[in-house]
Short mmCIF file of C-alpha atoms in Angstrom, two decimals:
data_model
loop_
_atom_site.label_atom_id
_atom_site.label_comp_id
_atom_site.label_asym_id
_atom_site.label_seq_id
_atom_site.Cartn_x
_atom_site.Cartn_y
_atom_site.Cartn_z
CA MET T 95 -35.05 16.05 0.89
CA GLU T 96 -35.00 18.31 -2.16
CA THR T 97 -33.44 16.75 -5.23
CA ARG T 98 -30.50 18.66 -6.74
CA THR T 99 -30.55 18.70 -10.53
CA SER T 100 -27.88 21.27 -11.31
CA GLY T 101 -24.88 19.36 -9.98
CA ARG T 102 -24.31 22.19 -7.54
CA GLY T 103 -25.25 22.48 -3.90
CA SER T 104 -24.70 20.13 -1.00
CA ASN T 105 -24.13 16.90 -2.94
CA SER T 106 -21.59 18.55 -5.20
CA ALA T 107 -19.86 20.22 -2.26
CA GLN T 108 -19.63 16.94 -0.35
CA LEU T 109 -18.13 15.20 -3.37
CA ARG T 110 -15.63 18.02 -3.77
CA ARG T 111 -14.60 17.73 -0.10
CA TYR T 112 -14.24 13.98 -0.47
CA ASN T 113 -12.06 14.36 -3.57
CA GLU T 114 -9.86 16.89 -1.74
CA ARG T 115 -9.33 14.34 1.01
CA ILE T 116 -8.53 11.64 -1.55
CA VAL T 117 -5.84 13.89 -3.05
CA LEU T 118 -4.29 14.40 0.40
CA GLN T 119 -4.42 10.68 1.07
CA ILE T 120 -2.71 9.83 -2.22
CA LEU T 121 0.08 12.30 -1.52
CA ARG T 122 0.47 10.90 1.99
CA ARG T 123 0.73 7.35 0.66
CA ALA T 124 2.83 8.00 -2.43
CA GLY T 125 4.96 10.83 -1.06
CA GLU T 126 4.54 12.82 -4.27
CA ALA T 127 2.47 12.89 -7.46
CA SER T 128 1.88 15.00 -10.53
CA LYS T 129 -1.37 16.67 -11.50
CA ALA T 130 -1.95 14.06 -14.23
CA GLU T 131 -1.32 11.19 -11.81
CA LEU T 132 -3.78 12.66 -9.33
CA ALA T 133 -6.39 13.18 -12.04
CA ARG T 134 -6.13 9.52 -13.07
CA ALA T 135 -6.22 8.27 -9.48
CA VAL T 136 -9.26 10.34 -8.50
CA GLN T 137 -10.83 9.95 -11.98
CA LEU T 138 -11.36 13.66 -12.53
CA THR T 139 -10.75 15.95 -15.46
CA ASN T 140 -7.63 18.10 -15.57
CA ALA T 141 -9.77 21.16 -14.91
CA ALA T 142 -11.45 19.63 -11.86
CA ILE T 143 -8.24 18.31 -10.31
CA GLY T 144 -6.53 21.62 -11.09
CA ALA T 145 -9.14 23.52 -9.09
CA ILE T 146 -8.74 21.14 -6.13
CA ILE T 147 -4.96 21.41 -6.25
CA GLN T 148 -5.14 25.18 -6.35
CA ASP T 149 -7.43 25.27 -3.31
CA LEU T 150 -5.16 22.95 -1.35
CA ILE T 151 -2.09 25.03 -2.26
CA GLU T 152 -3.88 28.19 -1.11
CA GLU T 153 -4.76 26.46 2.15
CA GLY T 154 -1.08 25.67 2.59
CA LEU T 155 -1.72 21.92 2.74
CA ILE T 156 0.30 20.97 -0.35
CA PHE T 157 3.07 22.64 -2.35
CA GLU T 158 4.82 22.42 -5.70
CA ALA T 159 8.12 20.61 -5.11
CA GLY T 160 9.75 21.13 -8.50
CA LYS T 161 9.69 19.43 -11.88
CA ARG T 162 10.04 15.76 -12.79
CA HIS T 163 12.60 15.25 -15.57
CA ASP T 164 12.14 11.66 -16.73
CA GLY T 165 13.27 12.02 -20.33
CA SER T 166 9.76 11.82 -21.80
CA ARG T 167 8.48 14.24 -24.44
CA GLY T 168 6.64 17.39 -23.50
CA GLN T 169 6.87 19.72 -20.55
CA PRO T 170 8.27 18.22 -17.29
CA ALA T 171 5.50 17.44 -14.80
CA THR T 172 5.12 19.56 -11.67
CA ILE T 173 5.50 17.44 -8.54
CA LEU T 174 3.12 17.99 -5.63
CA LYS T 175 3.77 17.04 -2.00
CA LEU T 176 2.16 17.51 1.38
CA ALA T 177 3.37 20.66 3.11
CA PRO T 178 4.93 19.67 6.46
CA ASP T 179 3.88 23.00 7.98
CA GLY T 180 0.37 22.73 6.51
CA ALA T 181 -1.02 21.53 9.84
CA TYR T 182 0.17 20.51 13.27
CA SER T 183 -1.23 18.38 16.03
CA PHE T 184 -0.45 17.32 19.56
CA GLY T 185 -0.48 13.72 20.69
CA VAL T 186 -0.92 12.56 24.27
CA ARG T 187 -0.34 8.91 25.09
CA LEU T 188 -1.35 7.92 28.59
CA ASP T 189 -1.21 4.47 30.13
CA ARG T 190 -0.80 2.96 33.56
CA THR T 191 2.98 3.43 33.68
CA ASN T 192 3.74 6.21 31.22
CA LEU T 193 2.84 9.75 30.13
CA GLU T 194 4.03 10.97 26.72
CA THR T 195 3.30 14.13 24.75
CA VAL T 196 4.44 14.97 21.21
CA LEU T 197 4.10 17.73 18.64
CA MET T 198 3.76 16.45 15.05
CA ASP T 199 3.67 18.16 11.66
CA PHE T 200 1.49 17.36 8.64
CA SER T 201 4.03 14.92 7.19
CA GLY T 202 3.95 12.77 10.33
CA GLN T 203 7.32 13.92 11.69
CA ILE T 204 7.64 14.42 15.44
CA ILE T 205 9.05 17.87 16.20
CA ASP T 206 9.61 17.31 19.92
CA ARG T 207 8.33 15.22 22.82
CA ARG T 208 8.08 14.92 26.59
CA ILE T 209 8.15 11.51 28.32
CA HIS T 210 7.50 10.54 31.95
CA ASP T 211 7.98 6.91 33.02
CA MET T 212 5.93 6.64 36.21
CA ILE T 213 2.99 4.89 37.79
CA LEU T 214 -0.01 6.94 36.70
CA PRO T 215 -0.59 9.71 39.26
CA ALA T 216 -3.91 11.20 40.35
CA PRO T 217 -5.86 12.90 37.53
CA GLU T 218 -5.19 16.46 38.72
CA GLN T 219 -1.44 15.86 38.84
CA ALA T 220 -1.47 14.19 35.41
CA VAL T 221 -3.39 17.11 33.88
CA GLU T 222 -0.93 19.58 35.39
CA THR T 223 2.00 17.63 33.90
CA LEU T 224 0.38 17.28 30.48
CA VAL T 225 -0.64 20.94 30.25
CA ARG T 226 2.88 22.00 31.16
CA ASP T 227 4.31 19.70 28.47
CA LEU T 228 1.83 20.85 25.82
CA THR T 229 2.55 24.48 26.61
CA GLU T 230 6.31 23.91 26.31
CA LEU T 231 5.93 22.04 23.01
CA ARG T 232 3.82 24.83 21.57
CA THR T 233 6.76 27.24 21.92
CA HIS T 234 8.41 25.45 18.96
CA LEU T 235 5.85 27.10 16.68
CA SER T 236 5.55 30.73 15.67
CA GLU T 237 2.28 32.54 16.31
CA ASP T 238 1.27 32.01 12.69
CA LYS T 239 2.00 28.28 12.83
CA ARG T 240 0.17 27.91 16.15
CA SER T 241 -2.99 28.93 14.32
CA ARG T 242 -2.58 25.76 12.24
CA ILE T 243 -2.78 23.36 15.19
CA THR T 244 -5.73 21.10 14.45
CA GLY T 245 -6.14 19.72 17.96
CA ILE T 246 -4.93 17.26 20.57
CA GLY T 247 -5.14 13.52 20.04
CA LEU T 248 -5.53 11.49 23.22
CA ALA T 249 -4.69 7.78 23.27
CA GLN T 250 -5.37 5.90 26.48
CA PRO T 251 -6.70 2.56 27.64
CA PHE T 252 -10.30 2.69 28.73
CA ASN T 253 -10.98 1.57 32.32
CA LEU T 254 -7.62 2.61 33.72
CA GLY T 255 -8.71 1.49 37.17
CA ALA T 256 -9.44 -2.07 36.05
CA TRP T 257 -7.28 -5.20 35.64
CA LEU T 258 -4.78 -4.14 38.30
CA HIS T 259 -4.66 -7.69 39.70
CA GLU T 260 -3.86 -9.18 36.28
CA LEU T 261 -1.14 -6.59 35.73
CA GLY T 262 0.12 -6.87 39.29
CA LEU T 263 -0.04 -3.11 39.75
CA PRO T 264 -0.64 -1.35 43.08
CA GLU T 265 -3.95 0.35 43.76
CA ALA T 266 -2.23 3.76 43.78
CA ASP T 267 -4.50 6.46 42.25
CA PHE T 268 -6.00 4.34 39.46
CA LYS T 269 -9.55 4.23 40.83
CA LYS T 270 -9.67 8.02 40.74
CA TRP T 271 -9.64 7.78 36.95
CA ASP T 272 -12.88 5.80 36.72
CA ASP T 273 -15.08 8.92 36.53
CA PHE T 274 -12.53 11.43 35.26
CA ASP T 275 -12.85 12.87 31.73
CA LEU T 276 -9.28 13.66 30.69
CA ALA T 277 -10.34 14.78 27.21
CA ALA T 278 -12.64 17.45 28.65
CA ALA T 279 -9.98 18.58 31.12
CA LEU T 280 -7.36 19.03 28.39
CA GLU T 281 -9.85 20.76 26.12
CA ASP T 282 -10.70 23.28 28.85
CA ALA T 283 -7.07 23.87 29.79
CA MET T 284 -5.62 24.21 26.27
CA GLN T 285 -8.66 25.59 24.40
CA LEU T 286 -8.15 23.07 21.62
CA PRO T 287 -10.44 20.26 20.44
CA VAL T 288 -9.47 16.86 21.84
CA PHE T 289 -9.91 13.66 19.82
CA SER T 290 -9.89 10.65 22.16
CA GLU T 291 -9.51 7.00 21.21
CA ASN T 292 -8.51 3.68 22.69
CA ASP T 293 -4.70 3.51 22.61
CA GLY T 294 -4.63 0.40 20.41
CA THR T 295 -6.97 2.00 17.87
CA ALA T 296 -4.89 5.17 17.84
CA ALA T 297 -1.67 3.24 17.17
CA ALA T 298 -3.46 1.38 14.36
CA VAL T 299 -4.37 4.77 12.85
CA ALA T 300 -0.67 5.67 12.78
CA GLU T 301 0.15 2.39 11.02
CA LEU T 302 -2.70 2.92 8.54
CA PHE T 303 -1.79 6.55 7.91
CA TYR T 304 2.00 6.38 7.74
CA GLY T 305 3.12 2.73 7.89
CA GLN T 306 2.00 -0.68 6.63
CA GLY T 307 -1.40 0.78 5.74
CA ARG T 308 0.14 2.51 2.74
CA GLN T 309 0.38 -0.90 1.06
CA ASN T 310 -2.11 -3.05 3.01
CA ASP T 311 -5.82 -2.46 3.50
CA ASN T 312 -6.47 -5.39 5.85
CA PHE T 313 -4.46 -6.22 8.97
CA LEU T 314 -4.66 -6.86 12.69
CA TYR T 315 -2.43 -4.49 14.63
CA LEU T 316 -0.90 -5.36 18.02
CA PHE T 317 1.10 -3.13 20.34
CA LEU T 318 3.09 -4.60 23.23
CA GLY T 319 3.40 -1.96 25.92
CA PRO T 320 2.76 -2.01 29.67
CA ALA T 321 -0.29 -4.06 28.61
CA ILE T 322 -1.07 -5.33 25.10
CA GLY T 323 -3.43 -3.40 22.86
CA GLY T 324 -4.70 -3.79 19.35
CA GLY T 325 -6.51 -2.31 16.40
CA LEU T 326 -8.23 -3.78 13.35
CA VAL T 327 -8.03 -2.42 9.80
CA LEU T 328 -10.45 -3.80 7.21
CA LYS T 329 -10.81 -2.48 3.66
CA GLY T 330 -8.59 0.45 4.57
CA ASP T 331 -10.78 1.57 7.48
CA VAL T 332 -10.09 1.37 11.19
CA VAL T 333 -12.80 -0.77 12.76
CA ARG T 334 -13.77 1.01 15.93
CA GLY T 335 -16.57 -1.14 17.36
CA MET T 336 -19.63 -0.02 19.29
CA SER T 337 -17.65 1.15 22.32
CA GLY T 338 -14.33 1.97 20.65
CA ASN T 339 -12.75 -1.26 21.87
CA ALA T 340 -12.60 -3.39 18.71
CA ALA T 341 -9.51 -5.63 18.64
CA ASP T 342 -8.85 -5.09 22.33
CA VAL T 343 -7.00 -8.39 22.44
CA ALA T 344 -5.78 -7.89 26.01
CA PHE T 345 -8.92 -9.56 27.32
CA MET T 346 -8.82 -12.68 25.20
CA PRO T 347 -8.78 -15.82 27.39
CA VAL T 348 -5.62 -17.94 27.40
CA PRO T 349 -4.21 -20.70 29.61
CA PRO T 350 -2.54 -19.51 32.84
CA SER T 351 1.10 -18.48 32.71
CA GLY T 352 3.80 -20.98 33.52
CA LEU T 353 5.93 -18.29 35.18
CA SER T 354 6.14 -18.48 38.97
CA THR T 355 5.96 -14.69 39.18
CA ALA T 356 2.56 -14.40 37.44
CA PRO T 357 -0.42 -13.53 39.66
CA LYS T 358 -2.73 -16.43 40.32
CA PRO T 359 -5.74 -16.25 37.94
CA LYS T 360 -9.23 -15.87 39.33
CA GLN T 361 -10.49 -18.56 36.93
CA THR T 362 -9.12 -21.76 35.47
CA TRP T 363 -8.01 -19.58 32.54
CA ASP T 364 -6.31 -16.18 32.43
CA LEU T 365 -6.33 -13.01 30.34
CA LEU T 366 -3.78 -12.39 27.60
CA LEU T 367 -2.57 -9.16 29.24
CA THR T 368 -1.33 -11.17 32.24
CA ARG T 369 1.22 -12.91 30.01
CA ALA T 370 1.70 -10.57 27.03
CA SER T 371 2.74 -7.27 28.58
CA LEU T 372 5.87 -5.43 29.61
CA VAL T 373 4.47 -5.30 33.12
CA ALA T 374 4.67 -9.10 33.08
CA LEU T 375 8.32 -8.85 31.99
CA ALA T 376 9.13 -6.36 34.75
CA ARG T 377 7.28 -8.47 37.30
CA HIS T 378 9.28 -11.55 36.28
CA MET T 379 12.58 -9.68 36.50
CA ALA T 380 11.94 -8.04 39.88
CA PRO T 381 8.85 -9.50 41.60
CA ASP T 382 9.23 -7.42 44.75
CA ASN T 383 9.77 -3.98 43.20
CA PHE T 384 8.93 -4.29 39.49
CA GLU T 385 7.10 -0.94 39.50
CA SER T 386 10.50 0.74 39.93
CA LEU T 387 11.81 -0.64 36.63
CA SER T 388 11.81 1.81 33.72
CA ARG T 389 11.59 1.15 30.02
CA SER T 390 15.37 1.51 29.80
CA ASP T 391 15.80 -1.21 32.46
CA LEU T 392 13.70 -3.59 30.35
CA GLN T 393 15.62 -2.61 27.22
CA ALA T 394 18.90 -3.40 28.99
CA ALA T 395 17.59 -6.88 29.85
CA VAL T 396 16.74 -7.43 26.17
CA GLU T 397 20.20 -6.41 24.96
CA ALA T 398 21.87 -8.57 27.63
CA ASN T 399 19.58 -11.49 26.65
CA ASP T 400 18.86 -11.92 30.36
CA ILE T 401 17.56 -15.39 31.29
CA LYS T 402 14.49 -13.83 32.94
CA TYR T 403 13.77 -12.00 29.70
CA GLN T 404 14.11 -15.27 27.72
CA GLU T 405 11.66 -17.03 30.05
CA TRP T 406 9.11 -14.25 29.76
CA LEU T 407 9.49 -14.06 25.96
CA ALA T 408 8.70 -17.77 25.55
CA ASP T 409 5.66 -17.49 27.81
CA CYS T 410 4.44 -14.30 26.09
CA ALA T 411 4.83 -15.72 22.55
CA MET T 412 2.98 -18.91 23.46
CA ALA T 413 0.02 -17.02 24.89
CA LEU T 414 -0.13 -14.54 22.03
CA ALA T 415 0.11 -17.33 19.44
CA LEU T 416 -3.08 -18.90 20.81
CA ALA T 417 -4.85 -15.55 20.71
CA LEU T 418 -3.72 -14.99 17.11
CA ARG T 419 -4.96 -18.40 16.05
CA SER T 420 -8.38 -17.43 17.42
CA ALA T 421 -8.27 -14.06 15.68
CA TYR T 422 -7.19 -15.65 12.40
CA ALA T 423 -10.01 -18.19 12.55
CA LEU T 424 -12.51 -15.39 13.12
CA LEU T 425 -11.22 -12.69 10.77
CA ASP T 426 -9.41 -14.68 8.06
CA ILE T 427 -6.93 -11.88 7.42
CA SER T 428 -3.44 -12.63 6.18
CA LEU T 429 -1.38 -9.97 7.95
CA VAL T 430 -0.61 -9.21 11.59
CA VAL T 431 1.48 -6.12 12.38
CA ILE T 432 3.30 -6.15 15.72
CA ASP T 433 4.88 -3.18 17.44
CA GLY T 434 5.89 -2.25 20.95
CA ASP T 435 7.82 -0.12 23.37
CA LEU T 436 11.10 -2.08 23.14
CA ARG T 437 13.66 -1.45 20.41
CA GLY T 438 17.06 -2.86 19.43
CA SER T 439 17.08 -6.59 18.88
CA PHE T 440 13.63 -7.11 20.39
CA PRO T 441 11.31 -6.57 17.37
CA LYS T 442 12.99 -9.22 15.18
CA THR T 443 13.44 -11.65 18.08
CA PHE T 444 9.79 -11.23 19.07
CA GLN T 445 8.64 -11.57 15.45
CA GLN T 446 10.52 -14.84 15.01
CA ALA T 447 9.36 -16.26 18.36
CA LEU T 448 5.77 -15.39 17.53
CA LYS T 449 5.97 -16.81 13.98
CA THR T 450 7.27 -20.12 15.34
CA ALA T 451 4.64 -20.28 18.08
CA VAL T 452 1.79 -19.44 15.69
CA GLU T 453 2.87 -22.09 13.19
CA ASP T 454 3.33 -24.68 15.94
CA ALA T 455 -0.23 -24.01 17.14
CA ALA T 456 -1.77 -24.26 13.66
CA PRO T 457 -4.49 -26.91 13.22
CA GLU T 458 -4.22 -29.34 10.34
CA LYS T 459 -4.36 -27.74 6.89
CA ARG T 460 -4.70 -24.22 8.29
CA LYS T 461 -2.35 -21.50 7.11
CA SER T 462 -0.76 -18.93 9.37
CA PRO T 463 -0.91 -15.15 8.90
CA GLU T 464 2.15 -13.19 7.90
CA ILE T 465 3.65 -11.35 10.86
CA GLU T 466 5.38 -8.05 10.11
CA ILE T 467 7.10 -5.54 12.36
CA GLY T 468 5.34 -2.20 12.74
CA SER T 469 6.75 1.12 11.67
CA PHE T 470 7.09 3.18 14.84
CA ALA T 471 8.14 1.08 17.88
CA HIS T 472 7.47 3.01 21.09
CA ASP T 473 6.48 6.08 19.05
CA ALA T 474 3.37 4.30 17.73
CA GLY T 475 1.05 5.37 20.54
CA ALA T 476 2.17 8.99 20.47
CA ILE T 477 2.15 9.24 16.66
CA GLY T 478 -1.23 7.51 16.67
CA ALA T 479 -2.56 10.03 19.16
CA ALA T 480 -1.17 12.96 17.15
CA SER T 481 -2.61 11.41 13.98
CA LEU T 482 -6.17 11.56 15.33
CA PRO T 483 -6.79 15.29 14.75
CA GLN T 484 -5.30 15.03 11.26
CA PHE T 485 -7.21 11.82 10.53
CA PHE T 486 -10.49 13.48 11.47
CA ASN T 487 -9.68 16.67 9.61
CA PHE T 488 -8.13 15.32 6.45
CA SER T 489 -8.84 11.61 5.83
CA PRO T 490 -11.71 10.40 3.61
CA ARG T 491 -12.08 7.53 6.07
CA ALA T 492 -12.63 9.56 9.23
CA THR T 493 -16.32 8.71 9.60
CA ILE T 494 -15.43 5.13 10.49
CA LEU T 495 -13.98 6.40 13.78
CA THR T 496 -17.04 8.48 14.67
CA GLY T 497 -19.20 5.38 14.89
CA GLY T 498 -21.66 7.17 12.62
CA LYS T 499 -22.06 10.01 15.12
CA GLU T 500 -21.58 13.67 14.35
CA LYS T 501 -20.79 16.45 16.75
CA GLY T 502 -19.89 19.52 14.79
CA PRO T 503 -16.89 20.02 12.50
CA ALA T 504 -13.58 18.75 13.79
CA GLY T 505 -11.16 21.46 14.75
CA ALA T 506 -13.85 24.12 14.79
CA GLY T 507 -14.05 24.40 18.57
CA GLY T 508 -16.92 26.67 19.50
CA SER T 509 -19.57 27.49 16.96
CA GLY T 510 -18.73 31.19 16.90
CA ASP T 511 -15.43 31.13 15.04
CA ARG T 512 -15.60 29.90 11.46
CA THR T 513 -12.64 31.85 10.07
CA SER T 514 -9.68 30.27 11.90
CA PHE T 515 -7.50 27.63 10.24
CA PRO T 516 -9.07 24.66 12.07
CA ALA T 517 -12.50 25.81 10.93
CA ARG T 518 -11.30 26.20 7.37
CA ALA T 519 -9.69 22.77 7.56
CA ALA T 520 -13.07 21.42 8.61
CA ARG T 521 -14.44 22.26 5.18
CA LEU T 522 -12.81 18.97 4.20
CA GLY T 523 -15.76 17.37 5.88
CA SER T 524 -14.59 15.84 9.17
CA HIS T 525 -16.67 15.45 12.31
CA LEU T 526 -15.62 15.22 15.91
CA ALA T 527 -15.93 11.81 17.49
CA GLU T 528 -17.58 11.31 20.82
CA PRO T 529 -16.25 7.92 21.95
CA ASP T 530 -18.20 5.85 24.44
CA ARG T 531 -15.91 5.71 27.52
CA SER T 532 -18.31 3.63 29.58
CA ASN T 533 -16.63 0.28 28.79
#
């Protein structure tokens, strides 16, 4: 490789792109900053940071939000913020009992959503529903703003046709998903790039981008939905793993459930997802027709403090506590962030039950991790999905999710068009991931 001696060329351009992404990240974390604050944070001269700021303003990604009057001498500082309409993205969250689609702006605010609580239908029917929802959501944007859509983020469990026995779900159409590429189908139908990740990893991206990750660079993230998923953040990066399944805690071995409604395990031990899942709660509440229960039915049981809910909660917390003790012994991280589909009194009740169970299971002279409630409740999966296009396009950490692979610039679509907004956004250096969906 030819050595660059002038400070210009590819190395300089890559550094410039990286610094642009750092500026966007700082503004996302801090909410606002002045030019001087950005220069100190990125360790650049006023001239260099000024050029970056000007480029980002011209791209429409940041804007001047007024002056800061703090009583100090000299001219008031100009405050810079992310422009909410600087970019948009779609998020699709798909799991075994739910379809959800959202439209999100650059500040992380959801503009609108579509939700379907149902047993996952056949792939063709699901695609038809999702395309209809995406098309309806797009009508919220003017033609000019539609050109600033960076892509579709897809969050789904891998192996949708597996673990039906442990979840107690009917065969239905799940096996049809084994060889179906939903990302490719949505890309063809919507003519937008699709960024696909494990649902737990996607939710962890949301927490890293807009939640606890603003103050914490190391945490294990858990999401309690129809099954339980997870993500791992180390040194401010999402750890993806070789197959995209890092921190997929659902398959950690635990003792069998003590609930009479739990399916009989195939081994002398069971999987965590059998006990720690909302499917397990529904199954315990209505063993004969639990698939008919919606999220609102489960929420009603929480608010009524139903005895069946209390029994499931104790069983779930005990199983999850053992899994967390294993994770803590392996990772030695001090923070666990928990989130889930249920709202109201559930997050704090679940947090306290889990804290007690984790401490009760602690070996001698071993500390317990802090357990904090996540930032987005049932929105985590959808916000995480919608965060993926923006993470790949605008985060300095995006390469961690590509597994070191590169497949063209994110948001660029076909190679012919390099003048559209997604292509211009790709100058910030992102690359499209190609997750391994074989596991």
